[in-house]
Coordinates of C-alpha atoms and ligand atoms in Angstrom, one line a residue:
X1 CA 33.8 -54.2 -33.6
X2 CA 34.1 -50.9 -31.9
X3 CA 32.8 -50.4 -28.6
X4 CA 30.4 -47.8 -27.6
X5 CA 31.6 -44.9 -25.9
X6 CA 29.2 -42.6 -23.8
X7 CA 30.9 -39.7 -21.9
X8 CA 29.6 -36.9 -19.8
X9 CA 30.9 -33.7 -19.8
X10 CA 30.2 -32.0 -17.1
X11 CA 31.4 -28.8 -18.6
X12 CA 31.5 -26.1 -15.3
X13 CA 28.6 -27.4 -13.9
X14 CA 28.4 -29.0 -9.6
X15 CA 30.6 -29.3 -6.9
X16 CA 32.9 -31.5 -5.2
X17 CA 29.9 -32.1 -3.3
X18 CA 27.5 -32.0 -5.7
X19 CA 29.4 -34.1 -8.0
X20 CA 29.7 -37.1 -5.6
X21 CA 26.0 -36.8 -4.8
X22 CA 25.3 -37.2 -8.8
X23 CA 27.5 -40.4 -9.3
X24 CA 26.2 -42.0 -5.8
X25 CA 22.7 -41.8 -7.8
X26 CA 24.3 -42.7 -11.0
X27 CA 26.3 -45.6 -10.2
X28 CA 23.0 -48.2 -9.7
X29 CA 21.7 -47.0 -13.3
X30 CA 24.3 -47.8 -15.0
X31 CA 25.8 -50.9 -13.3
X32 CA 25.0 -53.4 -16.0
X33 CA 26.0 -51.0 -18.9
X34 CA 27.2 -52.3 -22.1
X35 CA 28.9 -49.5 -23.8
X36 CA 32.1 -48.3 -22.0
X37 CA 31.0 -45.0 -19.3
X38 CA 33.0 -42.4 -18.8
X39 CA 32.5 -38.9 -16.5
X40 CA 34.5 -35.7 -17.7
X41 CA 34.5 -33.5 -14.5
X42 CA 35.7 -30.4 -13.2
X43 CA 39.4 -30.4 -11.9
X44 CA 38.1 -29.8 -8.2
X45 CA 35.3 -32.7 -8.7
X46 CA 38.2 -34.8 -9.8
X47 CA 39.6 -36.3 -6.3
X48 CA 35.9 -36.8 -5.1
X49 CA 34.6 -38.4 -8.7
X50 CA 37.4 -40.9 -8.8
X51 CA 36.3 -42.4 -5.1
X52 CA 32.9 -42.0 -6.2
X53 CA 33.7 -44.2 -8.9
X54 CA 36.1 -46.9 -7.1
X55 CA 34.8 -50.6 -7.6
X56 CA 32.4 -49.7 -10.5
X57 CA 33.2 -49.8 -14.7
X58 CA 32.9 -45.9 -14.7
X59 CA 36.3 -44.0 -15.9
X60 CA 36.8 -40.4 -15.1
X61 CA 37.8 -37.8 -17.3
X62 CA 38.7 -34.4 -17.2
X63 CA 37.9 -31.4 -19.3
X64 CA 41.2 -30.4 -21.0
X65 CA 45.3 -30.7 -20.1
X66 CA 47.8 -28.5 -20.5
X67 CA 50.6 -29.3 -23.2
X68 CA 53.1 -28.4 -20.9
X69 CA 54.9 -30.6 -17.9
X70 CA 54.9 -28.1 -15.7
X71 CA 56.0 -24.1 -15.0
X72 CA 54.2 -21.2 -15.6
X73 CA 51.1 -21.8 -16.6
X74 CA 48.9 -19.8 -14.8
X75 CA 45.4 -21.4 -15.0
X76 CA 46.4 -24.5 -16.4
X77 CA 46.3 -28.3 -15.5
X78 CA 49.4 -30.9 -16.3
X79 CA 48.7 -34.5 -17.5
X80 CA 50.5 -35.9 -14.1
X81 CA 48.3 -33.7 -11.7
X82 CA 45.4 -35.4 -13.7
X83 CA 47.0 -38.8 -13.9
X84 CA 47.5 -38.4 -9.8
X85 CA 43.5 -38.0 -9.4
X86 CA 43.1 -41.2 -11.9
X87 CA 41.7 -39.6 -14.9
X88 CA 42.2 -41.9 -18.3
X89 CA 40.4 -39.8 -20.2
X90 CA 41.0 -36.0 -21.7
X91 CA 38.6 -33.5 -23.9
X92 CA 40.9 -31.6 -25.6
X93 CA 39.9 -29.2 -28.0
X94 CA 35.9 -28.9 -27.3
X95 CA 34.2 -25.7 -29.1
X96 CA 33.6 -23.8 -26.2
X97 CA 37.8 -24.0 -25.4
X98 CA 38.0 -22.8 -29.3
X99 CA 35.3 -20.1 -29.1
X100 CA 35.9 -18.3 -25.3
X101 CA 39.5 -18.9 -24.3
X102 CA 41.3 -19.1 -28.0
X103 CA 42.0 -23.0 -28.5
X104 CA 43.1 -23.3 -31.8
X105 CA 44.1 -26.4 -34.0
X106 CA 47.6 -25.8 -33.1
X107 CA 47.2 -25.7 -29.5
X108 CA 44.9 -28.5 -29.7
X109 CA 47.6 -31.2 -31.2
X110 CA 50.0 -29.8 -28.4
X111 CA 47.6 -31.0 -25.8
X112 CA 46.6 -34.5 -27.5
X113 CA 50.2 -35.1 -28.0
X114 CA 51.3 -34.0 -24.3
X115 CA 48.0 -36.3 -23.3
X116 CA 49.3 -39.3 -25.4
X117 CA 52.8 -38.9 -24.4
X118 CA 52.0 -39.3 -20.6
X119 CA 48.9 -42.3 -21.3
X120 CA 45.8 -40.4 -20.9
X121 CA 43.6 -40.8 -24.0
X122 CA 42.5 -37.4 -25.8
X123 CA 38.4 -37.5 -26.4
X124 CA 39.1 -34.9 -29.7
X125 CA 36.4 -32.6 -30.6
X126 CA 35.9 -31.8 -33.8
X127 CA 32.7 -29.8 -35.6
X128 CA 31.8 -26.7 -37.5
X129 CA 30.0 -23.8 -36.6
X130 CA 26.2 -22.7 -37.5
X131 CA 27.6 -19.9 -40.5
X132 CA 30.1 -22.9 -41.7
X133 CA 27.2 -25.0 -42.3
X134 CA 25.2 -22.7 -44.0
X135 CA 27.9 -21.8 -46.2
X136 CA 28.8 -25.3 -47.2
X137 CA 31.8 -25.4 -45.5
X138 CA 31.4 -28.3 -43.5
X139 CA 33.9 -30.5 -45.1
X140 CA 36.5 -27.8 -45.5
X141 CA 36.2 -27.1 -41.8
X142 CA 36.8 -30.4 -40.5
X143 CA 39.2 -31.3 -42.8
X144 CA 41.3 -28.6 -41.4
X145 CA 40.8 -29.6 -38.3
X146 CA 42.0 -33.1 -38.6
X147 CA 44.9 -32.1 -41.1
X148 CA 46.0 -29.2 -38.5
X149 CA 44.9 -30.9 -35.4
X150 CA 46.7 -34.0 -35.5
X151 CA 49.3 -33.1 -37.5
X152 CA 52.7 -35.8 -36.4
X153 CA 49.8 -38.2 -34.8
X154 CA 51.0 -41.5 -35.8
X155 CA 48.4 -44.2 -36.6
X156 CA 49.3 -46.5 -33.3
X157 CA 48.4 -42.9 -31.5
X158 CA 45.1 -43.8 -32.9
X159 CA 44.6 -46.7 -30.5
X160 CA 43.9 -44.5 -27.7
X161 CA 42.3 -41.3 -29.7
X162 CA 38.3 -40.7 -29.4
X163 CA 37.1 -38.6 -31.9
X164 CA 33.7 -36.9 -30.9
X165 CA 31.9 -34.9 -34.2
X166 CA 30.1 -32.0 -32.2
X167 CA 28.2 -29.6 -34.8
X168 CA 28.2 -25.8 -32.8
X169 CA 24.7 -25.6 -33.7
X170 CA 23.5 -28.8 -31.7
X171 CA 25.3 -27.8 -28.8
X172 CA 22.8 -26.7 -26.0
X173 CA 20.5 -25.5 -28.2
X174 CA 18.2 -28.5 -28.6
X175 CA 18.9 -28.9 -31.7
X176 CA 19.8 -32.6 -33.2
X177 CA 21.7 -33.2 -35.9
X178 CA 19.3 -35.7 -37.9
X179 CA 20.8 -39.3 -36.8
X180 CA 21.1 -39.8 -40.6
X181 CA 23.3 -36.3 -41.3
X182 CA 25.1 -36.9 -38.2
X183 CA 26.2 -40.5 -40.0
X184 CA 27.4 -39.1 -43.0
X185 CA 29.6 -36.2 -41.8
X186 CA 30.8 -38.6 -39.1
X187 CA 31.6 -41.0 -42.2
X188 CA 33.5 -38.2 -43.6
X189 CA 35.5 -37.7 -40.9
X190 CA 36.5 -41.6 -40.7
X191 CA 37.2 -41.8 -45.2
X192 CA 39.4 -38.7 -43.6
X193 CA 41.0 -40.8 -41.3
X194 CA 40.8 -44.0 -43.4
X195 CA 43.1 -41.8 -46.2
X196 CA 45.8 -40.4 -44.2
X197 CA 46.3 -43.1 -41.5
X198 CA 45.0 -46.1 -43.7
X199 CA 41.9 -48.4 -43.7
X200 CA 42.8 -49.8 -40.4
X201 CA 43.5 -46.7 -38.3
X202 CA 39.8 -45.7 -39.3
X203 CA 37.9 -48.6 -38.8
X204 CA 38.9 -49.2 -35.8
X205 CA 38.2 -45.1 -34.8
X206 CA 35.5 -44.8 -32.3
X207 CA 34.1 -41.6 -33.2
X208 CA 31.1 -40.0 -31.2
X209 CA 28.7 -37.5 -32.0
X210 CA 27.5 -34.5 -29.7
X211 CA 24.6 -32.0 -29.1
X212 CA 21.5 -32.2 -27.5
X213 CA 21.8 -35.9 -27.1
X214 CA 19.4 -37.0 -24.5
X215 CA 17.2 -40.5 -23.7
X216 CA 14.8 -40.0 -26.8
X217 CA 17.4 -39.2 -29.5
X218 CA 20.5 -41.6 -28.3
X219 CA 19.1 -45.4 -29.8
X220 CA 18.4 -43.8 -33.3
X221 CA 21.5 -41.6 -33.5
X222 CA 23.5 -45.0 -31.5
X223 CA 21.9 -47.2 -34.7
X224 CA 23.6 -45.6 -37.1
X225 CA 26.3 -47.1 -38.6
X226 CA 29.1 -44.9 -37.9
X227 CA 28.3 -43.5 -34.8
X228 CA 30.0 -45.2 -31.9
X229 CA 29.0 -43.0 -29.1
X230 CA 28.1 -40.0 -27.2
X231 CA 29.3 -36.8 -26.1
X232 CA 27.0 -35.4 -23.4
X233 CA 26.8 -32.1 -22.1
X234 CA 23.9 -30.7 -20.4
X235 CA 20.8 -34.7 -20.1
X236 CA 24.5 -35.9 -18.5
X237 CA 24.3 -33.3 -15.4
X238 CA 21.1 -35.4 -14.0
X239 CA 21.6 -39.3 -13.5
X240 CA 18.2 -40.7 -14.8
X241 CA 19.4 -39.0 -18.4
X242 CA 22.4 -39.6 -18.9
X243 CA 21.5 -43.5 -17.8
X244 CA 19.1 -43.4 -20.1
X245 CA 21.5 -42.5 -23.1
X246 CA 24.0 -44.9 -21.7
X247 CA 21.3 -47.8 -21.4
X248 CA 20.0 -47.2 -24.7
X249 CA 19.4 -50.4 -26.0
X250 CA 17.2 -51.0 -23.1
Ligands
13P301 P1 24.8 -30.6 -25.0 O1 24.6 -32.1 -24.8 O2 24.4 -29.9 -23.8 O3 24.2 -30.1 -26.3 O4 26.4 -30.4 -25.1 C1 27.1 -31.2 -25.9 C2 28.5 -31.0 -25.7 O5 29.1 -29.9 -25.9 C3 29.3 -32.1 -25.1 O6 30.6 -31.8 -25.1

């Protein structure tokens, strides 16, 4: 049994002050919630989020982590600054890293194995782009991306690896992929899994989908059999939607 796993990521969106404000009205909403809750923030929401969160299930994330210790990095954020503000949780390799600032597959397995290395557990997008999709490339696409991307990860790495399956074209668009498509390239990316880490590694994968997931969509997409969570960008910036997605069996 894999447990449902609902994360907000906050991309560059509120405050220190604005953040705090939006968990205080979260908190209450999502107090009896069954899947596990997690809040990816900004680095300067961080300090603020993880009081916020103090005494409740929630667990904070951050946004990405640099693969370095420490030095000169100008820009970037090491694992122990993040693990000082009590983050568990990491986004590495999300398409909007890949797209504006040059993340690459590379670059992406020397984050999640700097993450892994000093215990924070790497949420690892994954997805293709609007053009790959239309061209059939699908498959090829995230085949590279999980051959190149986690190249050297072992399978007990896998214990504390989230994959999340985030299509470019869903992302803030509005547009879903169909809870029934979103299945089946998901359970491509776990037979993936299942055939270079063995059977185990990938049944035991929780792997989320992402884009345009919101209140209305989340219990069909959740229902599907190989979806075992969310990745939420812009219905987890107000705290009656991203409840809503997180309380979907309600
Ligand atoms: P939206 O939910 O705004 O489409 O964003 C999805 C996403 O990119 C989460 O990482």
């Amino acid at each position: 049994m894999r447990k449902p796993i609902i994360a907000g990521n906050w991309k560059m969106n509120k405050t220190a002050a604005e953040a705090e404000a939006l968990i205080n009205e979260l908190k209450p909403l999502v107090a009896k919630s069954k899947p596990e809750v997690v809040l990816c923030v900004p680095y300067t929401a961080l300090w603020v989020a993880g009081k916020a969160i103090e005494g409740t299930k929630i667990k904070l994330g951050a946004e990405n982590v640099a693969w370095a210790d420490s030095g000169a990095f100008t820009g970037e954020i090491s694992a122990d600054m993040l693990l000082e503000a009590g983050v568990e949780y990491v986004i590495i390799g999300h398409s909007e890293r890949r797209q504006y600032f040059g993340e690459t597959d590379e670059t992406v397995n020397k984050r999640m194995k700097q993450a892994l290395a000093k215990g924070l557990k790497p949420i690892v997008c994954v997805g293709e782009t609007l053009t790959e999709r239309e061209k059939n490339k699908t498959k090829r696409v995230l085949k590279k991306q999980i051959v190149d991307g986690f190249k050297d990860i072992t399978a007990e790495d896998f214990d504390n690896i989230v994959i999340a399956y985030e299509p470019v074209w869903a992302i803030g668009t509005g547009k879903t992929a169909t809870a029934e498509d979103a299945n089946k390239t998901i359970g491509y990316i776990r037979s993936l899994v299942k055939k270079i880490w063995g059977q185990e590694v990938g049944k035991a994968l929780r792997i989320q989908y992402g884009g345009s997931m919101k209140p209305s969509n989340a219990k069909e997409l959740m229902a599907e059999r190989n979806i075992d969570g969310g990745l939420i960008g812009g219905a987890a910036l107000k705290a009656a939607d991203f409840a809503g997605i997180v309380n979907y069996k309600d």
